[in-house]
Amino acid sequence: MELAQHGLGTTYPNPLVGAVIVHNDRIIGEGWHRKAGEPHAEVLAVKAVTDTSVLKDATLYVSLEPCSHFGRTPPCCDLILAHDIPNIVIGTTDTFSKVAGEGIRRLREAGRNVTVGVLETECRDLNRRFFTFHEQKRPYIILKWAQSADGFLAPLQRNERRPVWITHETTRQLVHKWRTEEPAILIGTQTAIDDNPQLDARLWSGASPLRFVFDRKGRLPENSALLQDGRPTVVLTEQIRDTNGAVQYEALPFDDPVREFLEVAYKRGLQSVVVEGGRTTLQSFIDAGLWDEARVITGRLSFGEGLPAPMLSSVPCEQFQIKHDTIRLYRR
């Protein structure tokens, strides 16, 4: 699982997978899937074995069921059988329709000793984005916001069209790292107007997410960074316009914008989305019960009055400090 975690943000749309090969109680090979189209974890683990003749007496540990179908790469089951690996320990089955137990069945029918469900809860949690997408037919939703020490997102009075920084610059690096781990990000109209955000990962190494913005009435200023910086943006609106460079306009009826957005994101194959909007957008996901994680950062700055932060009834599952900021993580 630790090996698999290295692929977070780069394997999409594939799941995170790690593999370790053991012979005589010694690790002789390990690997993790790095990117779609590149070798899977099992392949890299086998390649790392110096003397492949011992594989016929080895055990392969893998966090997710080996694939049994041809995609961009050949089936991992074929590799396991070709090297006569007799023992396979699998963290959890792959519920993706093209696998769905077929890999386990093939290995068992070939006479291999297959153990399934070791640390299964943890292995499913590792791929919670992947499983949510394929089982619930929607992206995994992560809410994120920063709030002042007295519980406000922003002051009432603002003189400039830019973000009001509540958090330390080191915490902002973490936020940009988080952005590289998800394929998409969403904000609402007012946040786009007030903050003129870039919504990129410029403070971290990695790909920036695809940007979505709710703009029902077409109020987004033409000079907004989201429209002018040449990076892909999808504007969800009733006011449809022609695609302009990297900016796409997609119609939403706005009868139930949260669910309508989830349908758009699912059809685009987006397994997860970070929602970084203002109070209205964030609270709409909370009220609909359509969120999976929340990451709430509280700084030491106080506003006295301002725009109240969203309300969560959950208890944080984790809490830590970065400089003067407190980060609380919530899970549904």
XYZ file of C-alpha atoms in Angstrom:
332
model
C 0.000 0.000 0.000
C 2.892 2.379 0.719
C 4.325 1.680 -2.725
C 0.937 2.186 -4.381
C 0.491 5.576 -2.697
C 3.406 6.950 -4.736
C 1.154 6.931 -7.806
C -1.485 9.260 -6.377
C -2.314 11.845 -9.023
C -0.447 10.143 -11.887
C -2.186 6.787 -12.511
C -5.626 8.195 -13.433
C -7.822 6.646 -14.755
C -6.109 3.514 -13.437
C -6.154 2.584 -9.753
C -3.235 2.793 -7.338
C -1.454 -0.554 -7.106
C 1.653 -1.756 -5.307
C 3.281 -5.198 -5.490
C 5.975 -7.029 -3.535
C 7.508 -10.435 -4.298
C 8.892 -12.503 -1.409
C 11.134 -15.602 -1.514
C 12.355 -17.343 1.643
C 11.095 -14.466 3.783
C 13.070 -11.909 1.790
C 11.751 -9.234 -0.556
C 13.251 -9.881 -3.978
C 11.178 -7.489 -6.073
C 8.771 -4.607 -5.688
C 6.937 -2.168 -7.918
C 4.111 0.335 -8.139
C 2.010 1.555 -11.027
C 3.166 4.989 -12.100
C 1.052 6.065 -15.061
C -1.699 4.762 -17.332
C -0.147 3.025 -20.323
C 3.028 2.182 -18.409
C 3.818 -1.189 -16.749
C 1.624 -2.294 -13.891
C 2.944 -2.916 -10.380
C 3.216 -6.683 -10.869
C 5.274 -6.238 -14.046
C 7.734 -3.887 -12.346
C 8.017 -6.194 -9.340
C 8.912 -9.150 -11.580
C 11.401 -7.026 -13.545
C 13.108 -6.131 -10.267
C 13.842 -9.801 -9.495
C 17.470 -10.622 -10.257
C 17.042 -14.408 -10.515
C 13.613 -15.113 -11.993
C 14.087 -18.871 -11.564
C 13.104 -18.504 -7.895
C 9.699 -17.078 -8.823
C 8.318 -20.609 -8.996
C 8.767 -20.756 -5.200
C 7.788 -17.156 -4.412
C 4.770 -15.271 -3.131
C 3.378 -12.180 -4.832
C 1.642 -9.636 -2.602
C -0.465 -7.100 -4.499
C -2.833 -4.456 -3.155
C -5.462 -4.955 -5.885
C -6.621 -7.926 -7.944
C -4.356 -8.459 -10.986
C -5.997 -7.507 -14.272
C -7.129 -10.210 -16.683
C -7.910 -8.094 -19.750
C -5.974 -6.294 -22.469
C -5.995 -2.527 -22.036
C -3.015 -0.359 -22.859
C -0.880 -3.158 -21.432
C -1.207 -6.976 -21.409
C -3.010 -8.800 -18.564
C -0.954 -9.182 -15.396
C -2.499 -12.623 -14.870
C -0.641 -13.835 -17.975
C 2.664 -12.644 -16.522
C 2.029 -14.344 -13.177
C 1.161 -17.622 -14.867
C 4.086 -17.391 -17.292
C 6.532 -17.140 -14.386
C 4.838 -19.935 -12.422
C 4.386 -17.808 -9.310
C 2.506 -20.256 -7.051
C 1.215 -17.981 -4.273
C -0.683 -14.732 -4.718
C -1.949 -12.615 -1.805
C -4.439 -9.925 -2.864
C -5.601 -6.996 -0.764
C -8.994 -6.538 -2.427
C -10.920 -7.471 -5.539
C -11.196 -4.976 -8.387
C -14.880 -4.137 -8.921
C -14.181 -2.488 -12.290
C -16.408 -4.330 -14.782
C -13.510 -5.522 -16.951
C -11.886 -7.256 -13.974
C -14.526 -7.945 -11.283
C -13.057 -11.188 -9.962
C -11.979 -12.557 -13.336
C -8.286 -12.253 -12.461
C -8.772 -14.240 -9.258
C -10.799 -16.866 -11.093
C -8.136 -17.328 -13.765
C -5.349 -17.717 -11.230
C -7.294 -20.249 -9.169
C -8.317 -22.243 -12.220
C -4.620 -22.443 -13.134
C -3.944 -24.057 -9.767
C -2.452 -21.078 -7.987
C -2.860 -20.571 -4.258
C -4.783 -17.293 -4.062
C -5.587 -15.466 -0.811
C -7.968 -12.504 -1.043
C -8.986 -9.855 1.492
C -5.813 -9.174 3.472
C -6.100 -5.602 4.853
C -9.092 -5.299 2.559
C -10.568 -2.203 4.226
C -7.266 -0.371 3.953
C -6.745 -1.453 0.344
C -10.227 -0.280 -0.626
C -9.607 3.020 1.129
C -6.390 3.429 -0.847
C -8.468 3.413 -4.047
C -11.522 5.204 -2.662
C -11.622 7.534 -5.680
C -11.524 4.628 -8.138
C -14.152 2.585 -6.275
C -16.504 5.540 -5.722
C -16.391 6.363 -9.424
C -17.104 2.816 -10.626
C -19.519 1.749 -7.891
C -21.474 4.951 -7.228
C -21.181 6.362 -10.760
C -19.935 9.733 -9.564
C -16.607 11.345 -8.732
C -15.144 11.264 -5.232
C -15.764 14.721 -3.718
C -13.219 16.528 -1.562
C -14.301 19.814 0.030
C -11.536 22.249 0.927
C -11.600 25.678 2.492
C -9.521 28.000 4.657
C -11.136 29.941 7.470
C -10.059 32.611 9.931
C -9.568 31.869 13.611
C -13.051 33.308 14.232
C -14.713 31.204 11.518
C -14.920 33.404 8.422
C -13.924 32.678 4.823
C -13.281 36.331 3.974
C -13.815 39.818 5.426
C -16.904 41.837 4.516
C -14.923 44.643 2.918
C -12.495 43.886 0.075
C -10.492 46.423 -1.877
C -8.865 44.174 -4.477
C -9.949 41.345 -6.735
C -7.575 38.725 -5.360
C -7.526 36.055 -2.637
C -7.388 37.097 1.005
C -4.607 34.892 2.350
C -5.523 33.326 5.683
C -2.940 30.548 5.717
C 0.851 30.321 5.826
C 2.708 29.959 2.511
C 3.870 26.456 3.517
C 0.239 25.415 3.929
C -0.498 26.840 0.482
C 2.171 24.505 -0.902
C 0.280 21.576 0.630
C -2.928 22.802 -1.012
C -1.174 22.870 -4.384
C 0.162 19.366 -3.763
C -3.434 18.286 -3.076
C -4.455 19.778 -6.419
C -1.934 17.617 -8.286
C -3.596 14.537 -6.776
C -7.067 15.157 -8.266
C -8.074 15.575 -11.927
C -10.576 18.401 -11.435
C -11.429 21.403 -9.281
C -14.683 23.395 -8.902
C -15.570 26.881 -7.657
C -18.641 29.098 -7.807
C -19.217 32.399 -9.587
C -18.707 34.663 -6.598
C -15.350 33.117 -5.718
C -14.236 33.598 -9.324
C -15.343 37.235 -9.206
C -13.921 38.085 -5.763
C -10.625 36.160 -5.838
C -9.855 35.873 -9.557
C -8.085 32.569 -8.756
C -5.779 30.574 -11.022
C -6.669 27.202 -9.441
C -3.394 25.673 -10.570
C -0.520 23.816 -8.874
C 2.223 26.370 -9.462
C 3.686 25.846 -5.956
C 4.172 22.103 -6.461
C 5.493 19.772 -9.138
C 2.671 18.025 -10.958
C -0.281 18.484 -13.258
C -2.885 21.144 -12.535
C -6.529 19.998 -12.378
C -9.193 20.727 -14.969
C -11.051 23.816 -13.746
C -14.849 24.056 -13.474
C -16.798 27.136 -12.479
C -20.516 27.546 -11.820
C -21.563 30.672 -13.753
C -25.302 30.342 -14.152
C -26.021 33.873 -15.395
C -22.777 34.518 -17.249
C -21.417 36.979 -14.650
C -17.801 35.829 -14.881
C -15.700 38.852 -15.981
C -13.965 38.481 -19.324
C -10.618 39.421 -17.796
C -10.758 36.543 -15.299
C -7.637 34.372 -15.105
C -9.843 31.333 -15.671
C -10.762 32.687 -19.098
C -7.502 34.342 -20.092
C -4.539 32.187 -19.017
C -4.885 29.582 -21.771
C -5.405 26.594 -19.498
C -8.500 24.372 -19.792
C -11.602 25.667 -18.041
C -15.192 24.449 -18.208
C -17.848 27.090 -17.510
C -21.149 25.584 -16.362
C -23.864 28.034 -17.350
C -27.300 28.761 -18.763
C -25.692 31.339 -21.042
C -24.057 29.092 -23.651
C -21.332 30.542 -25.840
C -18.977 29.080 -28.374
C -15.807 27.424 -27.139
C -13.087 30.044 -26.870
C -9.593 28.578 -26.973
C -9.157 26.518 -23.834
C -12.507 27.642 -22.411
C -15.516 25.366 -22.905
C -19.113 26.254 -22.055
C -21.443 23.503 -20.918
C -25.160 23.887 -20.309
C -26.687 23.077 -16.931
C -30.392 23.528 -16.118
C -29.424 24.507 -12.518
C -32.452 22.721 -11.084
C -30.089 20.673 -8.882
C -26.600 21.977 -9.705
C -24.687 19.621 -7.403
C -26.099 16.452 -8.928
C -26.020 17.951 -12.413
C -22.332 18.728 -11.971
C -21.600 15.217 -10.706
C -23.232 13.817 -13.833
C -21.106 16.077 -16.066
C -17.931 15.091 -14.221
C -18.796 11.385 -14.358
C -19.457 11.513 -18.096
C -16.035 13.132 -18.512
C -14.462 10.236 -16.635
C -13.284 12.369 -13.712
C -12.794 10.126 -10.690
C -12.423 12.921 -8.133
C -13.035 16.638 -7.738
C -11.788 19.195 -5.228
C -14.499 21.736 -4.411
C -12.814 25.013 -3.400
C -15.753 27.326 -3.885
C -17.192 29.858 -1.466
C -19.768 29.197 1.228
C -22.739 28.759 -1.133
C -21.027 26.159 -3.322
C -19.439 24.264 -0.436
C -22.589 24.266 1.682
C -24.658 22.994 -1.255
C -22.537 19.823 -1.373
C -22.758 19.448 2.404
C -26.540 19.926 2.444
C -26.959 17.409 -0.395
C -24.847 14.861 1.500
C -22.667 14.527 -1.588
C -19.146 14.785 -0.243
C -16.574 12.230 0.851
C -13.766 14.231 2.465
C -13.389 17.730 3.839
C -10.094 19.500 4.457
C -10.534 22.556 6.634
C -7.609 24.881 7.327
C -7.884 27.372 10.181
C -5.370 30.216 10.306
C -4.531 32.547 13.172
C -5.906 35.674 11.454
C -9.261 37.014 12.746
C -11.689 39.206 10.777
C -14.234 40.121 13.464
C -16.972 39.921 10.851
C -17.204 38.471 7.364
C -18.524 35.632 5.242
C -19.175 32.669 7.580
C -17.441 29.368 6.821
C -19.585 26.331 5.930
C -20.952 24.167 8.734
C -19.966 20.527 9.185
C -21.598 18.289 11.786
C -18.863 15.641 11.469
C -15.973 15.128 13.877
C -12.483 15.366 12.331
C -10.691 12.063 11.817
C -7.269 13.702 11.779
C -5.719 16.996 12.833
C -2.235 18.465 12.402
C -0.372 21.759 12.403
C 1.659 23.567 9.738
C 3.284 26.670 11.215
C 0.368 28.632 12.727
C -2.324 26.789 10.713
C -4.507 23.926 11.970
C -5.587 21.394 9.336
C -8.583 19.204 10.170
C -9.543 16.295 7.929
C -13.079 14.888 7.844
C -14.471 11.732 6.236
C -18.101 10.746 5.757
